[in-house]
Coordinates of C-alpha atoms (C1' of nucleotides) in Angstrom, one line a residue:
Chain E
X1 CA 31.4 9.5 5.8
X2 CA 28.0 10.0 5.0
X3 CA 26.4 9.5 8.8
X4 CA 28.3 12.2 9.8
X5 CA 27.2 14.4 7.3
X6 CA 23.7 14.0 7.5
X7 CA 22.5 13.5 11.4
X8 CA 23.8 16.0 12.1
X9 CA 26.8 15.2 14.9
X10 CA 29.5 16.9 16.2
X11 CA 33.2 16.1 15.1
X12 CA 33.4 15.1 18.9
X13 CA 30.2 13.4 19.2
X14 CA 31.3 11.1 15.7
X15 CA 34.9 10.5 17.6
X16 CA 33.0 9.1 20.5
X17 CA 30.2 7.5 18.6
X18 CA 32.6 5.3 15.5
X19 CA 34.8 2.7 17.8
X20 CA 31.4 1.5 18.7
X21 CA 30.2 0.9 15.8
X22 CA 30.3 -2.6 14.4
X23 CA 30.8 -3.1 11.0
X24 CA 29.8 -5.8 9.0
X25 CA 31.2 -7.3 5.5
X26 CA 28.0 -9.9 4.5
X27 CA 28.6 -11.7 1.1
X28 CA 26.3 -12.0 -2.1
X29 CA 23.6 -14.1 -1.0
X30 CA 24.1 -13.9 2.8
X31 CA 21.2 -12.7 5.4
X32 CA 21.7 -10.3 7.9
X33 CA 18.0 -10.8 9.3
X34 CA 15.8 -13.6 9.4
X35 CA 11.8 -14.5 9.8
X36 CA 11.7 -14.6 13.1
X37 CA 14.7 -12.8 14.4
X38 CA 14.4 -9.2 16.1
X39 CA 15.6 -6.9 14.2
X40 CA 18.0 -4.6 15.6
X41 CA 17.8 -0.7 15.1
X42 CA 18.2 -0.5 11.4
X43 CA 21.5 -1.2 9.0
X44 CA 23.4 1.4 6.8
X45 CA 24.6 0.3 3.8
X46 CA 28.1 1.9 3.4
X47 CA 28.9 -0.3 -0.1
X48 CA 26.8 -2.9 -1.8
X49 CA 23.4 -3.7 -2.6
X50 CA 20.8 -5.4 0.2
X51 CA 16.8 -6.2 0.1
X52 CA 14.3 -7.0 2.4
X53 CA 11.6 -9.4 1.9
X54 CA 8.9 -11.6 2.7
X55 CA 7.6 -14.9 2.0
X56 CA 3.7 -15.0 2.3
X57 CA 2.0 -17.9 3.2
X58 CA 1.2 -19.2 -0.4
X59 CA 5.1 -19.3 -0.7
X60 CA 5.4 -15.9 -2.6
X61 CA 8.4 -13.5 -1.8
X62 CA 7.7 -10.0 -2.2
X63 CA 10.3 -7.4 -2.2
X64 CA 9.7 -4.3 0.3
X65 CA 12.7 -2.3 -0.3
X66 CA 16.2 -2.3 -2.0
X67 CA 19.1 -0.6 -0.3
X68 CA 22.4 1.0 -2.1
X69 CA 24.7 3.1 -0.7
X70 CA 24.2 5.3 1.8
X71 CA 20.8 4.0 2.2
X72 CA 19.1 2.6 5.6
X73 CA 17.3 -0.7 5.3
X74 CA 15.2 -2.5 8.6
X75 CA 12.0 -3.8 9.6
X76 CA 11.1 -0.9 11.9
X77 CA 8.4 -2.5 13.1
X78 CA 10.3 -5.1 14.8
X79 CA 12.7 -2.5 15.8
X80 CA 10.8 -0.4 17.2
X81 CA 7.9 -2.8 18.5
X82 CA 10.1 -5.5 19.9
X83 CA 8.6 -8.0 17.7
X84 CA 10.3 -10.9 15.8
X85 CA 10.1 -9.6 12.7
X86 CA 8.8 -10.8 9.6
X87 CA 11.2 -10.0 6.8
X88 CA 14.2 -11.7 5.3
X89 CA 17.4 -8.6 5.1
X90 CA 19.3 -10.1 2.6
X91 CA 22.6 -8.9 0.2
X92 CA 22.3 -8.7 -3.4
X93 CA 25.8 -8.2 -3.8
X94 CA 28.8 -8.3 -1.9
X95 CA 28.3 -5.5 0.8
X96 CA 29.7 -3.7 3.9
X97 CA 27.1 -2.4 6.3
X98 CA 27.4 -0.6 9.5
X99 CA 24.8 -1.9 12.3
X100 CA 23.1 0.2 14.1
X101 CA 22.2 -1.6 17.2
X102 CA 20.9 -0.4 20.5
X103 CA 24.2 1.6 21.4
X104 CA 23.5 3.4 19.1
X105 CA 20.0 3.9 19.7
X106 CA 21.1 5.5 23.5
X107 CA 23.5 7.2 21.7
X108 CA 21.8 9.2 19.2
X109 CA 18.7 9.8 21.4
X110 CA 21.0 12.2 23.5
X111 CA 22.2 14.3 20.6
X112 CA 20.5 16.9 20.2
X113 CA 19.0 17.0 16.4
X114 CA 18.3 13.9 16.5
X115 CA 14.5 13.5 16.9
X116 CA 14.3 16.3 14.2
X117 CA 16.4 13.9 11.7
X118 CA 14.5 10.8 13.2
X119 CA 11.1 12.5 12.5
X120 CA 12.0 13.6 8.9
X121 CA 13.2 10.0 8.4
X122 CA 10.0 8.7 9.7
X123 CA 7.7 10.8 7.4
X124 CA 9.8 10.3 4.1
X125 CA 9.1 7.1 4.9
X126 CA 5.3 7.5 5.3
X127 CA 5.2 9.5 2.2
X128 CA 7.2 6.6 0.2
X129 CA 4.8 4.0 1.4
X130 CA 1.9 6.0 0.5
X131 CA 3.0 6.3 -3.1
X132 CA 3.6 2.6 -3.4
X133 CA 0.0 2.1 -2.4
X134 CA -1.3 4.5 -4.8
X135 CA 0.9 3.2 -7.2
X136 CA -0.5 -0.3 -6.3
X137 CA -4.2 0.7 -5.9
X138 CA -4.4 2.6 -9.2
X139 CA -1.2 2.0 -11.7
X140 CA -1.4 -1.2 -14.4
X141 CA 2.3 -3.1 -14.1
X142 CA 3.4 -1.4 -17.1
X143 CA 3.1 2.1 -15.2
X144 CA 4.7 0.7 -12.1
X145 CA 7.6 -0.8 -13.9
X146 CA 8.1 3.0 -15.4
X147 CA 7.7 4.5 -12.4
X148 CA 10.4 2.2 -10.7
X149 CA 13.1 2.7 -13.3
X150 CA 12.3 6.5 -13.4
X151 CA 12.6 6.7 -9.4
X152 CA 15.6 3.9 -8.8
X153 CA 17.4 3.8 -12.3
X154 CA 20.7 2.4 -10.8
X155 CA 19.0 -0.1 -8.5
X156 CA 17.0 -1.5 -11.7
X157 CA 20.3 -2.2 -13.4
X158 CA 21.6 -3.8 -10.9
X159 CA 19.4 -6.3 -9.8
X160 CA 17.6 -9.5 -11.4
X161 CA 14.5 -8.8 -13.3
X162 CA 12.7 -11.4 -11.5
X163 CA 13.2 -9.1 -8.4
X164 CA 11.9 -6.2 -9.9
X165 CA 9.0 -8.2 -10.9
X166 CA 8.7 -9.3 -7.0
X167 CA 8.8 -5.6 -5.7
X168 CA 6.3 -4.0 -8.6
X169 CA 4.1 -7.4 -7.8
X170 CA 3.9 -8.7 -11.0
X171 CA 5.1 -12.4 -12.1
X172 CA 8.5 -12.5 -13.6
X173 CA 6.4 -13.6 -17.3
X174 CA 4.3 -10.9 -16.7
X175 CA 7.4 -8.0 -16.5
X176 CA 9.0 -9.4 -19.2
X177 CA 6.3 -9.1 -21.7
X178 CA 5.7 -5.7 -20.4
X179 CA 9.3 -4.8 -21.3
X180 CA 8.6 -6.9 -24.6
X181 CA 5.8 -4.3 -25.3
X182 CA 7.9 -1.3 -24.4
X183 CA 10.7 -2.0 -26.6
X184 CA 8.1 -3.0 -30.0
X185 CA 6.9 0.4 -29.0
X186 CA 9.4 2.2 -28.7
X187 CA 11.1 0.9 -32.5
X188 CA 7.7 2.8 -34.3
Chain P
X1 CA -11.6 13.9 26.3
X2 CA -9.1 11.7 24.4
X3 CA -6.6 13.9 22.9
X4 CA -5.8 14.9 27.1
X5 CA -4.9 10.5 28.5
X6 CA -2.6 10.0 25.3
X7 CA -0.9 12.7 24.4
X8 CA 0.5 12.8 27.7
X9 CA -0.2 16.5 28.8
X10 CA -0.8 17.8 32.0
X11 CA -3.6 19.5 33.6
X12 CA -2.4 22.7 33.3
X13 CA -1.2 22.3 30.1
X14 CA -4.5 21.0 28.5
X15 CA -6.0 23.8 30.4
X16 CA -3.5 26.5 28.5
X17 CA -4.2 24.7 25.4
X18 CA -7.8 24.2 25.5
X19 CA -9.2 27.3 24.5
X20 CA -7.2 28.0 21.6
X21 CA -8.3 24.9 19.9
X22 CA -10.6 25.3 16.4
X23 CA -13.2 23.1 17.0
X24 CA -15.3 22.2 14.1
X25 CA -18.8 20.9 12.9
X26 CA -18.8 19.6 9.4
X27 CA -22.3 17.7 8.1
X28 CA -22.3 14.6 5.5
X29 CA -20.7 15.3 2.2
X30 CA -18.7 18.1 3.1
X31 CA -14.8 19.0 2.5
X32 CA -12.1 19.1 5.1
X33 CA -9.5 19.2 3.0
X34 CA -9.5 19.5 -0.9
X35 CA -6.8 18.2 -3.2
X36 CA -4.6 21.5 -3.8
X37 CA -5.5 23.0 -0.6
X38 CA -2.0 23.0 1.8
X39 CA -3.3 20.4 4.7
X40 CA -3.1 21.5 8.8
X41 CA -1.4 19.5 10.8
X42 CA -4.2 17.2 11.1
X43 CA -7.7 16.8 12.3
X44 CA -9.1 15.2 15.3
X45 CA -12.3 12.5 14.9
X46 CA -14.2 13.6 18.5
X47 CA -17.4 12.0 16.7
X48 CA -18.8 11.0 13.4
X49 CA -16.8 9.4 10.5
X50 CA -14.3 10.5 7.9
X51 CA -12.4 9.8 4.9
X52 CA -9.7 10.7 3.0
X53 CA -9.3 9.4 -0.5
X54 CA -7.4 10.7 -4.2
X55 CA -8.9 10.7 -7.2
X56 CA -6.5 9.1 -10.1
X57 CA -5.9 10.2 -13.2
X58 CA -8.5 8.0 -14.8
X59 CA -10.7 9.5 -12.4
X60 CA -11.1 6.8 -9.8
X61 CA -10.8 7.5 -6.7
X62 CA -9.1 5.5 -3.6
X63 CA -9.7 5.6 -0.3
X64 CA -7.0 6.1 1.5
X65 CA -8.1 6.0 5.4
X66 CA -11.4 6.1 7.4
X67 CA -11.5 8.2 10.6
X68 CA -14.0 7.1 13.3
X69 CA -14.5 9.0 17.0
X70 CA -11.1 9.5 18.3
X71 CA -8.6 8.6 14.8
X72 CA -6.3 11.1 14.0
X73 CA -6.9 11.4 9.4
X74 CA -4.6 14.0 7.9
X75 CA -2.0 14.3 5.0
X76 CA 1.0 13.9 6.7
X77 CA 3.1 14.8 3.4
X78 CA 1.4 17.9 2.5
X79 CA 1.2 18.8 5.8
X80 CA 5.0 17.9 6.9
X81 CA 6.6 19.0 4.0
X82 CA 4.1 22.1 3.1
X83 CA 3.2 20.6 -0.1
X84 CA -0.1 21.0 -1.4
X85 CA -2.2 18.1 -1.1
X86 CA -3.0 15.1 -3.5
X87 CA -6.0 14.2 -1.0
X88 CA -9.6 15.0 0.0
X89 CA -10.7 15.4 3.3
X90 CA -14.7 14.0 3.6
X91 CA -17.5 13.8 5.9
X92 CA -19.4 10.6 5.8
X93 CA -21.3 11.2 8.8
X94 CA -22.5 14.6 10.1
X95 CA -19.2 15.4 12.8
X96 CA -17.4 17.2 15.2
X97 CA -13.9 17.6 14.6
X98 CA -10.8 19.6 16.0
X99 CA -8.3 21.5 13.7
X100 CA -4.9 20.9 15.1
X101 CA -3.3 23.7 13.2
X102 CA -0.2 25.6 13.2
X103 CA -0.4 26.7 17.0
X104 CA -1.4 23.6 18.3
X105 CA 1.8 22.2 16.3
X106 CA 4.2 24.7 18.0
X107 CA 2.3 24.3 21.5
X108 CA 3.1 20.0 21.5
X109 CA 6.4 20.4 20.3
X110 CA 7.3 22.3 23.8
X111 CA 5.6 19.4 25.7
X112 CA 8.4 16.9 27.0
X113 CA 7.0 13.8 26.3
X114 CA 5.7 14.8 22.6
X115 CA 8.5 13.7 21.1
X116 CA 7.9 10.0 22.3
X117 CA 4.4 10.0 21.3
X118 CA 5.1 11.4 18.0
X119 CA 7.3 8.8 17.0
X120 CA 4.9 6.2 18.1
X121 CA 2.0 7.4 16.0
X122 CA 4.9 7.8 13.3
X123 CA 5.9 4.4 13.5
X124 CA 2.6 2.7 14.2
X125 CA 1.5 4.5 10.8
X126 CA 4.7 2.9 9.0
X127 CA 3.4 -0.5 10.4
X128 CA 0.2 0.2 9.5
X129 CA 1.2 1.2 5.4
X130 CA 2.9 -1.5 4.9
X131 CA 0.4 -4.3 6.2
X132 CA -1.9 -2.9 3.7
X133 CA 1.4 -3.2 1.0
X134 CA 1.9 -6.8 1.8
X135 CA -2.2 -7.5 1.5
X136 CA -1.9 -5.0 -2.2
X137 CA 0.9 -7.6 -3.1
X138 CA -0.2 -10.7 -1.9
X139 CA -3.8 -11.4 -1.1
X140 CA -7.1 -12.0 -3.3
X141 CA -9.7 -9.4 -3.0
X142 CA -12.1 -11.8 -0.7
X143 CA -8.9 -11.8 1.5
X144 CA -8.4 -8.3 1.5
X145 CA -11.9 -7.9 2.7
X146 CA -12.3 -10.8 5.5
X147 CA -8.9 -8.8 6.7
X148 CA -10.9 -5.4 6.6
X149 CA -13.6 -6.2 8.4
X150 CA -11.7 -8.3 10.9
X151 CA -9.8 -4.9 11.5
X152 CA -12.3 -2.3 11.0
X153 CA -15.8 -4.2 12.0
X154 CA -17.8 -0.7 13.1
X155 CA -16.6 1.1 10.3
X156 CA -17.4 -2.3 8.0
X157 CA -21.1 -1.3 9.4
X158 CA -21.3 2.7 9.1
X159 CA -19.8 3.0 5.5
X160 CA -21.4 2.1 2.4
X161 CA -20.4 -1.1 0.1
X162 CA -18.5 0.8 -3.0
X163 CA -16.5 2.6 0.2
X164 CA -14.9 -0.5 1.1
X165 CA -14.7 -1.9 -2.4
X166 CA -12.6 1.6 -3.0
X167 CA -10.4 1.1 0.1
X168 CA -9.4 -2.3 -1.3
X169 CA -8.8 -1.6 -4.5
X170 CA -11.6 -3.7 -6.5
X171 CA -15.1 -2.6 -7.9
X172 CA -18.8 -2.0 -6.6
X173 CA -19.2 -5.4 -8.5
X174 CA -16.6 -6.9 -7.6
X175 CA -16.7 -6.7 -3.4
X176 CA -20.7 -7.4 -4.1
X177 CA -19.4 -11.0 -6.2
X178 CA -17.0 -11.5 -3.0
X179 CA -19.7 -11.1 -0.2
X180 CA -22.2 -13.1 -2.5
X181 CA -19.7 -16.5 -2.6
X182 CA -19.3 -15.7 1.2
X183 CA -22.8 -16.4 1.6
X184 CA -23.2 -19.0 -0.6
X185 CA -20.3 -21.0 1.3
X186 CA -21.3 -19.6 4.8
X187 CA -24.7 -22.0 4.2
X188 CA -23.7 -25.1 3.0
Chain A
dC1 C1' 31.5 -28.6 -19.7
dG2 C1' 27.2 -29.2 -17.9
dA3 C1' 23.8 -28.0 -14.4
dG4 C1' 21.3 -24.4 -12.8
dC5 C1' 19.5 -19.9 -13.0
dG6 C1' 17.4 -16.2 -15.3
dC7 C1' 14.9 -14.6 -19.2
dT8 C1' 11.8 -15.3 -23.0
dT9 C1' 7.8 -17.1 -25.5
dG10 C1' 3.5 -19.6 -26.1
dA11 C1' -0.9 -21.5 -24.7
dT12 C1' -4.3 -21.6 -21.3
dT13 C1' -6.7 -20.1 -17.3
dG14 C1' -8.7 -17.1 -14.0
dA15 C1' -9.6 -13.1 -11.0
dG16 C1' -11.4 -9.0 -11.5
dT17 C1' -13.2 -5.2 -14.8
dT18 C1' -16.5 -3.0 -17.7
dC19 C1' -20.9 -2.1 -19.4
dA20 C1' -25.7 -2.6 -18.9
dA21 C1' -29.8 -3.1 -16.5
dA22 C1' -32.7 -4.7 -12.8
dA23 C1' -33.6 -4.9 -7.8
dA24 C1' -33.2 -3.1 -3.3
dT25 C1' -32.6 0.6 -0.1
dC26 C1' -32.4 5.3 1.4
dG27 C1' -34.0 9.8 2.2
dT28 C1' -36.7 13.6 1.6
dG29 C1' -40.7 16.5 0.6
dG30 C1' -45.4 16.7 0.4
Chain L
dC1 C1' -46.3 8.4 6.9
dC2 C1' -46.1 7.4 2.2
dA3 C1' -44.3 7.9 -2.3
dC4 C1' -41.1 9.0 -5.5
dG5 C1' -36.5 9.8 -7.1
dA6 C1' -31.8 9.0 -6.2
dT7 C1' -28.3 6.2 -4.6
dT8 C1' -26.6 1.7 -3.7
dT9 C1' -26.3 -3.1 -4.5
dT10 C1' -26.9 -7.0 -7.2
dT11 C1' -26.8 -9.8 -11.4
dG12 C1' -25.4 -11.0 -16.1
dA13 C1' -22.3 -11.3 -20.1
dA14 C1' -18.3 -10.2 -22.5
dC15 C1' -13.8 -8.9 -22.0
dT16 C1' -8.9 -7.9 -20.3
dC17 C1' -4.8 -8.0 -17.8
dA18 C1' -1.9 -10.7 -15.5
dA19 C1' -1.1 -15.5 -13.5
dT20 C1' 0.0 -20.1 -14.3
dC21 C1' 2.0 -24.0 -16.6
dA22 C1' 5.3 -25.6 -19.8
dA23 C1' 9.1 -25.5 -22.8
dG24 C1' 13.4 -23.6 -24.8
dC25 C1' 17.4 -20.6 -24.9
dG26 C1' 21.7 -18.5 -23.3
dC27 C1' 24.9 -17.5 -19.9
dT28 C1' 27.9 -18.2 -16.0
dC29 C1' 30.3 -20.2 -12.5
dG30 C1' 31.7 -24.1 -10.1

DNA sequence: CGAGCGCTTGATTGAGTTCAAAAATCGTGG
DNA sequence: CCACGATTTTTGAACTCAATCAAGCGCTCG
């Protein structure tokens, strides 16, 4: 299991840890976090495909973040903050996720590379967010769209266009021309 | 002094740490931090104003953060994952800054209740990132604005116009347009 | 099998950019 | 303290990228 592997437990400290945990099977088009809600620790996708979102106030959903396999996906500032959160969790596809709540929160705290993992986490994070900004800032859509199917190739072939179009922040009409473009390009 | 009420250190350690700490004066217009260079820890804002921006490959550049008194400005990703860094490090006011380098890095770490406030800078930085993601994604340039100078009023004051235009993302001409209709509404 | 969803295409609109130049402000040396 | 040059801000006009509105196509899944 990939959790084991990479925080860094004990063989003990997972046999203590797993009968806690609480699994969750969520179907295509099911939430497992709502505007509003609190958002508990964070999720870990074990199979499937989930994304988190918002709707801003002119009724526009942007995408934040998609989550395969053996990724994490949560509003950490909800989780951390204690504040209802402000982002739809939703699945793309069928999924099983593993929910990591406040139990194990206490839990990992005590083990001892933890913070280390936690920290590394944190600033991978930081650096990803950064990027988009840049990305965002300086990039026309046509270099965003290439930049997202060079970093997530399996994610972009899995999901709808229209979702791509929602994370890069582009219209739908807008992504597909760009692909239009691409394609007349690349036939010369 | 600031850094001694939040990081949570004790007398004696502040007074162990104190004197090891590079203090430095840098005047207007002068480099912290130059893209390439490998970036400290980070810096320490005990007066004057900062900024750290990148410069693209069409040769804008964007700000990335402003640093007034008592903001901590750093590359977190250069200095985190020892990368050489994409960002400069500027003066905009003449200031008075402390390096927290390599020894002040090992000296926190041993403090008990680093960890905590590490995490909290970590994740108030995350929330921070992607607040200015949702605004990238969502909001007009005169909204982007109103929200800066809502957030950032002194620093609205201190820095010149094409500063802020650059930290939003639009042109000179463009944040001028935006403050001109402001006017023009604020009247009638 | 048909209703809805996702994707494409076209026409039009609009926010913001670019380029150019004038006006205002700042700062520095005499 | 003033004047001059440099920087910053404003304004104008043309242009561009992407958004919006609208319509049509194809697929699937209920």
């Amino acid at each position: 299991m990939y959790l084991k592997e990479n925080m860094g437990m004990t063989a003990t400290e997972i046999a203590r840890l797993l009968p806690r945990l609480h699994k969750k099977s969520v179907s295509k088009n099911t939430f497992l976090l709502r505007q509003g809600d609190q958002c508990p620790n964070a999720f870990f996708v074990e199979s499937g495909l989930l994304r988190s979102y918002t709707i801003d106030d002119t009724g526009k959903d942007h995408i934040i973040q998609f989550a395969p396999e053996n990724w994490f996906i949560s509003d950490r500032s909800s989780a951390y903050f204690h504040e209802p959160s402000l982002v739809f969790i939703e699945a793309i596809e069928d999924s099983m996720v593993i929910v990591l709540d406040q139990y194990y929160n206490d839990f990992i705290r005590e083990i001892p590379s933890y913070k280390e993992k936690n920290e590394m986490l944190l600033q991978n994070h930081i650096r990803h967010l950064q990027n988009r900004i840049n990305a965002l800032l300086g990039a026309t859509a046509e270099a965003r769209y290439l930049d997202f199917i060079r970093l997530y190739p399996s994610v972009s072939l899995r999901v709808p266009q229209w979702m791509i179009a929602s994370y890069l922040g582009v219209t739908p009409e807008s992504l597909s021309r760009v692909r239009k473009d691409l394609a007349n390009r690349h036939y010369r």
